[in-house]
Short mmCIF file of C-alpha atoms in Angstrom, two decimals:
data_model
loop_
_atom_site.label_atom_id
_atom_site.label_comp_id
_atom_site.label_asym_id
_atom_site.label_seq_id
_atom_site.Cartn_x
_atom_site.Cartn_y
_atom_site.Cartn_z
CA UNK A 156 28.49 33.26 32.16
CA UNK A 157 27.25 35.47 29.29
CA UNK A 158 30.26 34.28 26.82
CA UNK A 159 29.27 30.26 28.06
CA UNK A 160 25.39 30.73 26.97
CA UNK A 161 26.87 32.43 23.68
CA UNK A 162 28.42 29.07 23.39
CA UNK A 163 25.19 27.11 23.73
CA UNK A 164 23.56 29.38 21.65
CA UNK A 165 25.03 31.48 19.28
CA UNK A 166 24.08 35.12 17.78
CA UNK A 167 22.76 33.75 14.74
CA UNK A 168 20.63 31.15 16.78
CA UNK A 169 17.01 32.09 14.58
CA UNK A 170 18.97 31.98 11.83
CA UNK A 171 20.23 28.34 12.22
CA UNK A 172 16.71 27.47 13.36
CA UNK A 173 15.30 28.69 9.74
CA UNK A 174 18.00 26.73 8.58
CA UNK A 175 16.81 23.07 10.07
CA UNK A 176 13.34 24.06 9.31
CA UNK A 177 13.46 25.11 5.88
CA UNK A 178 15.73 21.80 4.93
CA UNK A 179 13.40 19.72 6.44
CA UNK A 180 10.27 21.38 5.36
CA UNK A 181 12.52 21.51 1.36
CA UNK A 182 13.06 18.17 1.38
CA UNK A 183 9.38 17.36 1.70
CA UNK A 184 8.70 19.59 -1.21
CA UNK A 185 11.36 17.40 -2.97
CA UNK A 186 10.07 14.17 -2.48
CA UNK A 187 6.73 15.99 -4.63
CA UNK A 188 8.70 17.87 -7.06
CA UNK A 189 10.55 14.79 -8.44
CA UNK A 190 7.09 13.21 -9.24
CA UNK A 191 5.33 16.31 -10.26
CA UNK A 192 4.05 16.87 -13.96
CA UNK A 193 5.44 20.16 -14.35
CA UNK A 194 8.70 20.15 -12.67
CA UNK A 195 11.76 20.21 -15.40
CA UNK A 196 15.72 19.75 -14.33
CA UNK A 197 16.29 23.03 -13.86
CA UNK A 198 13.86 23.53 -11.62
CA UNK A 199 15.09 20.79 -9.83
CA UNK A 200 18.29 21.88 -9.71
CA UNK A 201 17.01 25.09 -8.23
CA UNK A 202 15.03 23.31 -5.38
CA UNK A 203 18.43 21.20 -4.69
CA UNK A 204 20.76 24.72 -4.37
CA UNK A 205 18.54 25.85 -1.73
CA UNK A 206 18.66 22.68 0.30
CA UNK A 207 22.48 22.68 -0.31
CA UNK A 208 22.50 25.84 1.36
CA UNK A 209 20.68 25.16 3.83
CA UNK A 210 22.93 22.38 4.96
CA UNK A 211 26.01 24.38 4.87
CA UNK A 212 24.54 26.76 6.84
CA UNK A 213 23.90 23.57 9.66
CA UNK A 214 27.18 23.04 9.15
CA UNK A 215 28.97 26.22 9.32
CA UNK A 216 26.89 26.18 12.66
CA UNK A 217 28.92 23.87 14.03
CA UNK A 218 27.82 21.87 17.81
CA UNK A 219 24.58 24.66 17.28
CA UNK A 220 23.35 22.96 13.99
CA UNK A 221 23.71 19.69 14.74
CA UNK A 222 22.06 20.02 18.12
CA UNK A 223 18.68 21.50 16.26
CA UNK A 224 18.56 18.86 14.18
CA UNK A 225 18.93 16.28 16.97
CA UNK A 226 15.80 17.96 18.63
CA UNK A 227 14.08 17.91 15.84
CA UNK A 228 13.93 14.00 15.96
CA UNK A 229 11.69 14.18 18.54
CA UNK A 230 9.27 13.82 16.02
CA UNK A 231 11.37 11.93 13.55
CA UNK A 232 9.78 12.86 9.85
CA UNK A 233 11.58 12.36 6.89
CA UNK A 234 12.92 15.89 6.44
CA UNK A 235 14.19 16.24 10.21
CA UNK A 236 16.01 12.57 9.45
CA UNK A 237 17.40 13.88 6.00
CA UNK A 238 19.02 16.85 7.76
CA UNK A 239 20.53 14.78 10.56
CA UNK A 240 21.65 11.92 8.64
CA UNK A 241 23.69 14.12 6.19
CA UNK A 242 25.51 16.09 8.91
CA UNK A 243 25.86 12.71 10.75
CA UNK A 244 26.94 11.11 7.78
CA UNK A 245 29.02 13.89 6.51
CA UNK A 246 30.99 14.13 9.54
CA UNK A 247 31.39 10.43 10.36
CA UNK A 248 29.59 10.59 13.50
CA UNK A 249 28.98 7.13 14.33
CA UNK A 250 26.58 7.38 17.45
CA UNK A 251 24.76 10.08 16.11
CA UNK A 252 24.42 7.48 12.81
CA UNK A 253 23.54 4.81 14.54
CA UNK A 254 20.59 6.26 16.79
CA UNK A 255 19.35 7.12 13.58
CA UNK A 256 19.48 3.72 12.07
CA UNK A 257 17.60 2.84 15.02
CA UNK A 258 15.14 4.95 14.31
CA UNK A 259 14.53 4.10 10.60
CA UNK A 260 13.92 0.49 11.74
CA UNK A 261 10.92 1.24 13.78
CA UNK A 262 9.49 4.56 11.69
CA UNK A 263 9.24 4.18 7.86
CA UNK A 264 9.25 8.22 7.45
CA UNK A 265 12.69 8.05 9.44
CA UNK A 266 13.59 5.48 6.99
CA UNK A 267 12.86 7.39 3.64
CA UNK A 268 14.49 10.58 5.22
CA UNK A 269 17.89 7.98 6.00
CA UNK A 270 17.69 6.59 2.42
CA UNK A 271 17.08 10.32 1.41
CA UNK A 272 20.38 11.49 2.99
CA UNK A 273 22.62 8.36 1.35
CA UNK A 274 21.46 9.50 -1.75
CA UNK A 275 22.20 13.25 -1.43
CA UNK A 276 25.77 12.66 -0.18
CA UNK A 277 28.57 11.70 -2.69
CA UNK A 278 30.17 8.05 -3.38
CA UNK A 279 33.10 8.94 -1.85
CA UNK A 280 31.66 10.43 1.62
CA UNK A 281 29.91 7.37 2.15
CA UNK A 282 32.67 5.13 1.98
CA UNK A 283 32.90 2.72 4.72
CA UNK A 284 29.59 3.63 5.77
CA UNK A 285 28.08 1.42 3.04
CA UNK A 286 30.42 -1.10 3.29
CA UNK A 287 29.46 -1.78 7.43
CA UNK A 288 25.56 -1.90 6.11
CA UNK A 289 26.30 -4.38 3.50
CA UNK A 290 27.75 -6.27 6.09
CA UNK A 291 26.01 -5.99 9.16
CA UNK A 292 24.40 -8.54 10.90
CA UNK A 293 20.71 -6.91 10.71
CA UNK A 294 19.02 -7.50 7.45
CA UNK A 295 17.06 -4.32 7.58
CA UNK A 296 20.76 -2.50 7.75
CA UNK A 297 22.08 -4.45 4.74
CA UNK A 298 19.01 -3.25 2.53
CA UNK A 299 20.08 -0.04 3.37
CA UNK A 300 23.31 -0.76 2.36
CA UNK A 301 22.23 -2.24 -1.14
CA UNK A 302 19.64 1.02 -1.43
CA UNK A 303 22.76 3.08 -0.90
CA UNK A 304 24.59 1.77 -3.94
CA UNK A 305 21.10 1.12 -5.99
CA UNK A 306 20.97 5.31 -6.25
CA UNK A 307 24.44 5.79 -6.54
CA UNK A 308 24.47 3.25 -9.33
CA UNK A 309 26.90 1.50 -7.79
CA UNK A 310 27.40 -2.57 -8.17
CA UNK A 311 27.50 -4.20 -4.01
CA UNK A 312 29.06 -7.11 -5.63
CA UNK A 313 28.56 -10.59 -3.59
CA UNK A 314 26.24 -8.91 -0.95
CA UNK A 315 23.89 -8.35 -3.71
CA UNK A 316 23.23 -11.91 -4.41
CA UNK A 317 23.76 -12.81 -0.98
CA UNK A 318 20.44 -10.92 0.12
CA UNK A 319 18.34 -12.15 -3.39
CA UNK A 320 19.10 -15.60 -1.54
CA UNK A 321 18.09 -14.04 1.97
CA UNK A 322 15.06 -14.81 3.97
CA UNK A 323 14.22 -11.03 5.19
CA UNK A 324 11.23 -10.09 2.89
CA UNK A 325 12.71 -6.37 3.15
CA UNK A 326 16.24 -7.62 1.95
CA UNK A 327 14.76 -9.52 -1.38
CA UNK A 328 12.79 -6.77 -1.97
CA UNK A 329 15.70 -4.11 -2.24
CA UNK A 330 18.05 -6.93 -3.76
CA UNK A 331 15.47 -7.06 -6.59
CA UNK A 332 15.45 -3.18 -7.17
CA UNK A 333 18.94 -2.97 -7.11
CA UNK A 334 19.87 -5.70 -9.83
CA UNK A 335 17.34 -4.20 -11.55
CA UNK A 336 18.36 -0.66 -11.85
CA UNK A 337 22.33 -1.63 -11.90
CA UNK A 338 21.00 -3.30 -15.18
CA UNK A 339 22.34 -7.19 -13.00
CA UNK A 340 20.60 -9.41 -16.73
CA UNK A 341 23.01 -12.06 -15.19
CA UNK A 342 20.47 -12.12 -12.75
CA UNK A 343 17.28 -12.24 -14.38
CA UNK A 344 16.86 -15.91 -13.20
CA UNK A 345 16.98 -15.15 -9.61
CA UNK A 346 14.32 -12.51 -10.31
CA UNK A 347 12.17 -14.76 -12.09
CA UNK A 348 11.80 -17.21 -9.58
CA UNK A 349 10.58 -15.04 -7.40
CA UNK A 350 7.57 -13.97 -9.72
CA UNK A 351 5.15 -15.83 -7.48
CA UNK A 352 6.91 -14.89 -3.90
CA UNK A 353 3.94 -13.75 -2.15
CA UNK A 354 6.20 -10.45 -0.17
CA UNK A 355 8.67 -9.85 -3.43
CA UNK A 356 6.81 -10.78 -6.10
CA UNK A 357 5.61 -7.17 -7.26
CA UNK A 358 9.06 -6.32 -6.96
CA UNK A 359 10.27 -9.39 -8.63
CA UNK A 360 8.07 -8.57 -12.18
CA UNK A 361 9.38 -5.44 -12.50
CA UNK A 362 13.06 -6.35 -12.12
CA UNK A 363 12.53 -9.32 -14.47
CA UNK A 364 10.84 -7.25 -16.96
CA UNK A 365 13.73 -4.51 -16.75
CA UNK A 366 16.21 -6.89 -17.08
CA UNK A 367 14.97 -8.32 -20.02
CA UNK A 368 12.25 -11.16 -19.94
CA UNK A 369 8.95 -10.47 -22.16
CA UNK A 370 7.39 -13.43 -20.70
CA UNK A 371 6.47 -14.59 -17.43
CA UNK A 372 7.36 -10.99 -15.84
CA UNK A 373 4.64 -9.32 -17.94
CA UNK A 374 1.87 -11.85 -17.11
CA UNK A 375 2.53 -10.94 -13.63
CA UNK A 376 2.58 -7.39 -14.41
CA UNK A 377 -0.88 -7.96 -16.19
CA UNK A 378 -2.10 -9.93 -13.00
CA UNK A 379 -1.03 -6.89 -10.71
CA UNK A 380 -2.32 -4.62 -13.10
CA UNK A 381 -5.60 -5.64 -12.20
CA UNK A 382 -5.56 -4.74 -8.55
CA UNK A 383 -6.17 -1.75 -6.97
CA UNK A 384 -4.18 1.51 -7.06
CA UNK A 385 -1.74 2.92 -6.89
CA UNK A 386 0.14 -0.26 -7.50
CA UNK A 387 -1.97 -1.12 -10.58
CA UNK A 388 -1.36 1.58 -12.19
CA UNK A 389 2.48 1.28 -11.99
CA UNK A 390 2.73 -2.47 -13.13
CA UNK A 391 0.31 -1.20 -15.98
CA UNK A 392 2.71 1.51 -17.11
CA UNK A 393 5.46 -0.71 -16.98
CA UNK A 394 3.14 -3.45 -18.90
CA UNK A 395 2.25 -0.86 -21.41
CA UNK A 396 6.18 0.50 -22.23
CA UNK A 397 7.29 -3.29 -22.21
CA UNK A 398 4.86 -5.21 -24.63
CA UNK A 399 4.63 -4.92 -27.86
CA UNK A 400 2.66 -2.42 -29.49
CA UNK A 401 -0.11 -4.80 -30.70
CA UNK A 402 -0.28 -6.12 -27.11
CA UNK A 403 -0.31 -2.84 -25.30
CA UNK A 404 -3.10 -1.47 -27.70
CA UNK A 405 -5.26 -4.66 -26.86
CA UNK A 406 -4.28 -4.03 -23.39
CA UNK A 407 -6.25 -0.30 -23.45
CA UNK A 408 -9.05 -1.48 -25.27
CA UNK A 409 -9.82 -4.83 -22.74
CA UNK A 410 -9.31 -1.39 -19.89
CA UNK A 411 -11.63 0.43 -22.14
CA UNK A 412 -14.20 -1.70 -21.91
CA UNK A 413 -13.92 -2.03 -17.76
CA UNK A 414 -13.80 1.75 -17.69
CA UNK A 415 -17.37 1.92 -19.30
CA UNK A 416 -18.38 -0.34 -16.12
CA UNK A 417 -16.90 1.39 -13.88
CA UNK A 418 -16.25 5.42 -13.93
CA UNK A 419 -13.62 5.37 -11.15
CA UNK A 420 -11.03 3.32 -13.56
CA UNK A 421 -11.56 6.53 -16.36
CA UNK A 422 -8.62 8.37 -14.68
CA UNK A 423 -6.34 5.19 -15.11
CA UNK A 424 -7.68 4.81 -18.72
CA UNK A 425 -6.08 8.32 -19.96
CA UNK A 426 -3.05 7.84 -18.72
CA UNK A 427 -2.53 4.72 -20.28
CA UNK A 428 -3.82 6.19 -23.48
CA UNK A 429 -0.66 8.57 -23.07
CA UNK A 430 1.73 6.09 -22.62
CA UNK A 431 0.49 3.56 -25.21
CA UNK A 432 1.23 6.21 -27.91
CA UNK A 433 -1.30 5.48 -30.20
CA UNK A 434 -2.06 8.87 -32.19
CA UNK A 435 -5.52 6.99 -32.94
CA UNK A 436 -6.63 7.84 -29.38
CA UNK A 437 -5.77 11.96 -29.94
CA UNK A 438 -9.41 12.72 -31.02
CA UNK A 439 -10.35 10.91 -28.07
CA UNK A 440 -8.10 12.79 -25.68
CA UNK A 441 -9.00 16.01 -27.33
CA UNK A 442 -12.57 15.54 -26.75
CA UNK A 443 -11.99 15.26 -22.94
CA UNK A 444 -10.80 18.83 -23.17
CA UNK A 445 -14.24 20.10 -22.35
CA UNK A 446 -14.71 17.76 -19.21
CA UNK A 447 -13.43 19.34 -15.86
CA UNK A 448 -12.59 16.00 -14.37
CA UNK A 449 -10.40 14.71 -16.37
CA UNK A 450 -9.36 17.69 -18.78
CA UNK A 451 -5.72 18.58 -17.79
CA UNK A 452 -5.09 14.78 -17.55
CA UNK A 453 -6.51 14.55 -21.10
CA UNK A 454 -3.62 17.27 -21.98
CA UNK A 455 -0.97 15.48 -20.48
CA UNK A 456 -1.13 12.46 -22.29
CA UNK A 457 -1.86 14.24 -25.28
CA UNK A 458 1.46 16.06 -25.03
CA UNK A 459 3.18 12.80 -23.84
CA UNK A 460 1.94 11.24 -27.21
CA UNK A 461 2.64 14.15 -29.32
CA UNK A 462 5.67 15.82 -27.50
CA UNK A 463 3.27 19.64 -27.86
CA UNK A 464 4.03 21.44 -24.76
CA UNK A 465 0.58 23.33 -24.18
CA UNK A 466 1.44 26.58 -21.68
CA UNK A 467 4.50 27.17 -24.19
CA UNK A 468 2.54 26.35 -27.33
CA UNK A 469 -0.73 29.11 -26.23
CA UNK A 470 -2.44 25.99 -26.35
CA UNK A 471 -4.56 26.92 -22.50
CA UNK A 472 -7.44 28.43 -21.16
CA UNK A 473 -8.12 29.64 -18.14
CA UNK A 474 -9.20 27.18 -15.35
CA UNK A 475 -13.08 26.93 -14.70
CA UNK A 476 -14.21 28.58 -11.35
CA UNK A 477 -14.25 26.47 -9.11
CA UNK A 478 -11.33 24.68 -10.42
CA UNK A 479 -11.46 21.31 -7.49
CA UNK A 480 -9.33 20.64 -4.58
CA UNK A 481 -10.50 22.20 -1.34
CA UNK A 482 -12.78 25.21 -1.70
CA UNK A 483 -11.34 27.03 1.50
CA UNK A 484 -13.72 26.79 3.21
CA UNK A 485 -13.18 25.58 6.88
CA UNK A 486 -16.46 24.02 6.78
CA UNK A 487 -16.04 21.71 4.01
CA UNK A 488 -14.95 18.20 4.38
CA UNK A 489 -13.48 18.33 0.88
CA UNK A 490 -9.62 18.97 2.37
CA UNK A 491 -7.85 16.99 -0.34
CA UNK A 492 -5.10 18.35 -2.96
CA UNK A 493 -6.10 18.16 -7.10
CA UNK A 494 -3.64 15.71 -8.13
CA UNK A 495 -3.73 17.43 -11.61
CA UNK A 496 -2.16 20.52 -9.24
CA UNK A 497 0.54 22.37 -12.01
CA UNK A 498 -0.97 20.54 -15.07
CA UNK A 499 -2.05 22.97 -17.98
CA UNK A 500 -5.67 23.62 -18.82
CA UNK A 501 -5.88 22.70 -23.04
CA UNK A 502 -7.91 24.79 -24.71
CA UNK A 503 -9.89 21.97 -27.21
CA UNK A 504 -10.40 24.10 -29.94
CA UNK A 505 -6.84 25.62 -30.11
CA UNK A 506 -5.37 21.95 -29.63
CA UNK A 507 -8.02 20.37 -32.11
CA UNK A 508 -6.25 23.11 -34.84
CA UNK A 509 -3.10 22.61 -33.85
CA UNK A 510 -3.08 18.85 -33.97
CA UNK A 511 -5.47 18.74 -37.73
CA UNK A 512 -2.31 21.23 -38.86
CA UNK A 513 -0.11 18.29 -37.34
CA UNK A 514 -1.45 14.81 -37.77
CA UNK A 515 -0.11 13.75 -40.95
CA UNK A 516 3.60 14.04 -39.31
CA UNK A 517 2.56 11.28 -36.95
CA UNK A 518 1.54 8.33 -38.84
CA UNK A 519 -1.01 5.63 -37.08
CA UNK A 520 0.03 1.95 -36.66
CA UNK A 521 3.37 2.57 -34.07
CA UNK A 522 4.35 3.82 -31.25
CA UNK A 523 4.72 7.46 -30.57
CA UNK A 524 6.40 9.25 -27.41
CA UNK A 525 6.83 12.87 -27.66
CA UNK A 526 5.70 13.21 -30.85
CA UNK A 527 8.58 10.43 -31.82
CA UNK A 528 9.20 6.74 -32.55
CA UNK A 529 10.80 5.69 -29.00
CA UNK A 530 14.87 5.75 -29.51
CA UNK A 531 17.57 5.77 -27.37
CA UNK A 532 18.61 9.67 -28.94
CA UNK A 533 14.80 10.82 -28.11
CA UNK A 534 14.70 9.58 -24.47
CA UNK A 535 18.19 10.66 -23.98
CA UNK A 536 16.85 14.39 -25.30
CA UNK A 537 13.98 13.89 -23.19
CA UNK A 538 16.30 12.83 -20.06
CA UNK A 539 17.69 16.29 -20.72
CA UNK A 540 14.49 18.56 -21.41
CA UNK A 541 11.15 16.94 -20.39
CA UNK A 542 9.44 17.23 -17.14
CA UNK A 543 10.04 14.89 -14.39
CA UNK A 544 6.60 12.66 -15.54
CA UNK A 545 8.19 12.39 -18.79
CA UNK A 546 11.95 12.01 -17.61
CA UNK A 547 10.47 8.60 -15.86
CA UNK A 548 9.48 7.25 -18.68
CA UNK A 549 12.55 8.28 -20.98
CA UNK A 550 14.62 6.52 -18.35
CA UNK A 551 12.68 3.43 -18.76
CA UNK A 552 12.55 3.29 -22.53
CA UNK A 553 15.99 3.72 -22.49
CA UNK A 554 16.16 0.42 -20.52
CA UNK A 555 13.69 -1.63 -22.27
CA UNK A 556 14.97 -0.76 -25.61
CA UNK A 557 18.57 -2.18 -24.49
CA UNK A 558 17.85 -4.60 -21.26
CA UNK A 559 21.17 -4.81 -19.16
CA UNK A 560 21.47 -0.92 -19.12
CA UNK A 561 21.49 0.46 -16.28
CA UNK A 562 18.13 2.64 -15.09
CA UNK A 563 18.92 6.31 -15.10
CA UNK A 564 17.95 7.84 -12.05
CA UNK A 565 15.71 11.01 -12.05
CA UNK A 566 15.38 11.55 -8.51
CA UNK A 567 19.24 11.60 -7.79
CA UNK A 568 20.59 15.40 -6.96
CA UNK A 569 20.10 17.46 -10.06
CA UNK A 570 23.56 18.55 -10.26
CA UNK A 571 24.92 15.25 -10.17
CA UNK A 572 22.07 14.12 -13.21
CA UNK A 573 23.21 17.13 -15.10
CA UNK A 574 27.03 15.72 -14.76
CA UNK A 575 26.12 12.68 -15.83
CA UNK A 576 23.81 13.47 -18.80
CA UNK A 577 26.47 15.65 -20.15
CA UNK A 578 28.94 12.84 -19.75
#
C-alpha cells in the first residue's frame, strides 16, 4: 500500500508543487517584464532559464507533474494554462490539449496562457498541432492556429487569406496581425478595406500602416488616436513612428494644445515627445525633472530621444519620500502600482549639464532615436542592447523604414531572439 501512495505521490511531492507554482506565478512576471522600461535581453533571458527549469522539473515528474498542473485549472489563469499547455503540447497529449482549448474559448486568461505556451515551444514540436487549428472547423481554433505561426514567424499560407475573407470578428482580427508581422505587403489591400470594419478596423490600420500604406491607414490611426486609452496611445505611437517628421511634430503640438485643457492627457504628451524625436522638446523634458508626477517619464523619453542611459550615466537622484503607488497602509484606498515602477529618477541639474555638454552633436530639424538618425544598423543595435520599451520601437522602425519586412518579435523566448539576432 505504502509503495502504491509513493506512486500517487512521490518523495519530492513539495518540490514538484514549487515547481507548478513558481512557473505559473513566472510566467505572470513575464507577461510584465517584456513590457517593462527597464528590463534588457539578458534579463530576459534570465527570467526565461528559470521558467525552463521549472518545466523540466514538471516533466522529469512525470504522471505527478502533469497531474498538479491539471488541478491547478481549477482556476484556469494564464500561468496555470501556460504550464499545462506546454507539457500537453510537448507530449502530444491530445485530450489533455483539447480540454484546454475548451477552456481558452470561454476564459480569455486561459486563452493568453494557450497562446503563451505555442509561443514558448519550438516550430518543430508544434507540428501537426498547428496544422489541425488552421484547419479546424471552429474559427476561434483557426485564430489560434494563425497566432501560432504569427510568433513563430511562420507564413500559414492559404489559411491566412482564407480567415482575412472570414466572417468571425476574432479570425479577421488575428488574420490582420499575422500578415502584418509576417511582413504579407501582397496583402495590404485586404487590410485596407477593412479600415472602416467596425470589430477589425483598429487592427486593420495598424497592419496597413506596417505593411506599407502612408495614407488612409494613418488617418485612421489619427481618428483612433483620439479616443481613450490605452488604445490611443498605441495608434498614436504608431502614428508618430509612421508619418513624416513634419507631420508627427504638428501632430504633438495640436496634443499640446489639448494637454493644456486637459491635465490627464500630460502623461500621453511626454511620451509622444520621446518618440517624436525632436531634440527641440529636451529643455522641455528636462524641466519636468523637478515635477514628481511626471519626472521619471520625463527621463525616459529624454533618453529615448538622446540614447543617455541615466542610472549608468550618474545622471539620478534619489526618489522623493513618498515616492507614489500605495503607501502601505491597509487603510488607504490608494492600492494601485506606479506605472513608472523601475524607471530612473533624473537628476535635472546633472542632465541639464550633461545634455548643454551634448547638444550640438544632435542637430534640430530631424528625427532622433537614441541619440541617432533612425537606421536599420541603429535599431538592429538597439534590438540587441536597449530595454524592452526601446526594443519595441527598434522593431518597428525597422519595419517602417523597409515595409514588407517582417516585425521582429521581442516577446518571443529570449534565447531563441538572441539566435536570431546573431543570425
Amino acid at each position: 500500500m505504502g509503495a502504491m501512495q509513493g506512486l500517487d505521490r512521490p518523495p519530492v511531492a513539495a518540490v514538484v508543487q514549487q515547481h507548478a507554482e513558481d512557473c505559473a506565478h513566472l510566467r505572470h512576471v513575464r507577461s510584465v517584464l517584456v513590457r517593462a522600461p527597464h528590463v534588457r535581453l539578458r534579463h530576459l533571458r534570465r527570467l526565461d532559464d528559470r521558467i525552463a527549469a521549472h518545466l523540466d522539473g514538471l516533466v522529469v515528474a512525470g504522471a505527478y507533474g502533469r497531474r498538479l498542473c491539471t488541478e491547478a485549472l481549477a482556476s484556469p489563469g494564464a500561468g496555470a494554462v501556460f504550464a499545462a499547455a506546454v507539457l500537453a503540447l510537448g507530449e502530444r497529449d491530445q485530450p489533455a490539449l483539447e480540454r484546454l482549448l475548451a477552456v481558452a474559448a470561454e476564459v480569455p486568461d486561459a486563452r493568453r496562457g494557450l497562446l503563451s505556451a505555442l509561443g514558448w515551444l519550438s516550430a518543430g514540436s508544434l507540428q501537426g498541432t498547428v496544422q489541425a487549428l488552421l484547419l479546424a472547423p471552429d474559427a476561434s481554433r483557426r485564430a489560434l492556429g494563425l497566432a501560432a505561426c504569427r510568433l513563430h514567424g511562420v507564413d500559414p499560407g492559404a489559411p491566412l487569406l482564407a480567415a482575412l475573407r472570414g466572417e468571425a470578428p476574432v479570425l479577421r482580427a488575428e488574420a490582420l496581425r499575422t500578415a502584418a508581422v509576417l511582413g504579407r505587403a501582397d496583402l495590404l489591400e485586404h487590410a485596407l478595406a477593412a479600415l472602416d470594419d467596425a470589430e477589425v478596423g483598429p487592427q486593420a490600420a495598424w497592419a496597413a500602416c506596417l505593411l506599407g500604406d502612408r495614407g488612409p491607414a494613418l488617418r485612421r490611426l489619427a481618428a483612433l488616436a483620439q479616443g481613450e486609452e490605452p488604445a490611443a496611445e498605441a495608434a498614436l505611437g504608431l502614428l508618430l513612428q509612421a508619418s513624416a517628421f513634419a507631420a508627427a511634430q504638428e501632430l504633438v503640438a495640436a496634443l499640446s494644445q489639448r494637454a493644456r485643457q486637459a491635465p490627464a492627457l500630460r502623461r500621453r504628451l511626454v511620451r509622444a515627445v520621446g518618440v517624436l524625436g525632436d531634440v527641440r522638446h529636451l529643455p522641455w523634458l528636462i524641466g519636468l525633472m523637478d515635477d514628481p508626477a511626471l519626472a521619471r517619464l520625463a527621463g525616459e523619453a529624454f533618453s529615448l530621444v538622446t540614447g543617455a542611459d541615466l542610472a549608468d550615466l550618474d545622471l539620478e537622484r534619489r526618489p522623493p519620500v513618498p515616492a507614489g503607488g500605495p503607501s502601505g497602509d491597509p487603510r488607504d484606498d490608494d492600492v494601485a502600482l506606479d506605472e513608472d515602477e523601475s524607471l530612473p529618477w533624473p537628476d535635472r541639474e546633472r542632465v541639464q549639464r550633461w545634455w548643454e555638454a551634448r547638444a550640438s552633436s544632435l542637430a534640430p530639424g530631424r528625427r532622433v532615436f537614441m541619440g541617432e538618425p533612425p537606421s536599420a544598423q541603429q535599431a538592429a543595435r538597439v534590438l540587441r542592447e536597449g530595454t524592452q520599451r526601446q526594443r519595441l520601437l527598434a522593431a518597428r522602425a525597422l519595419v517602417l523604414l523597409e515595409p514588407g519586412r517582417a516585425l521582429f518579435n521581442v516577446r518571443m523566448p529570449a534565447w531563441r531572439q538572441q539566435r536570431r539576432l546573431a543570425a
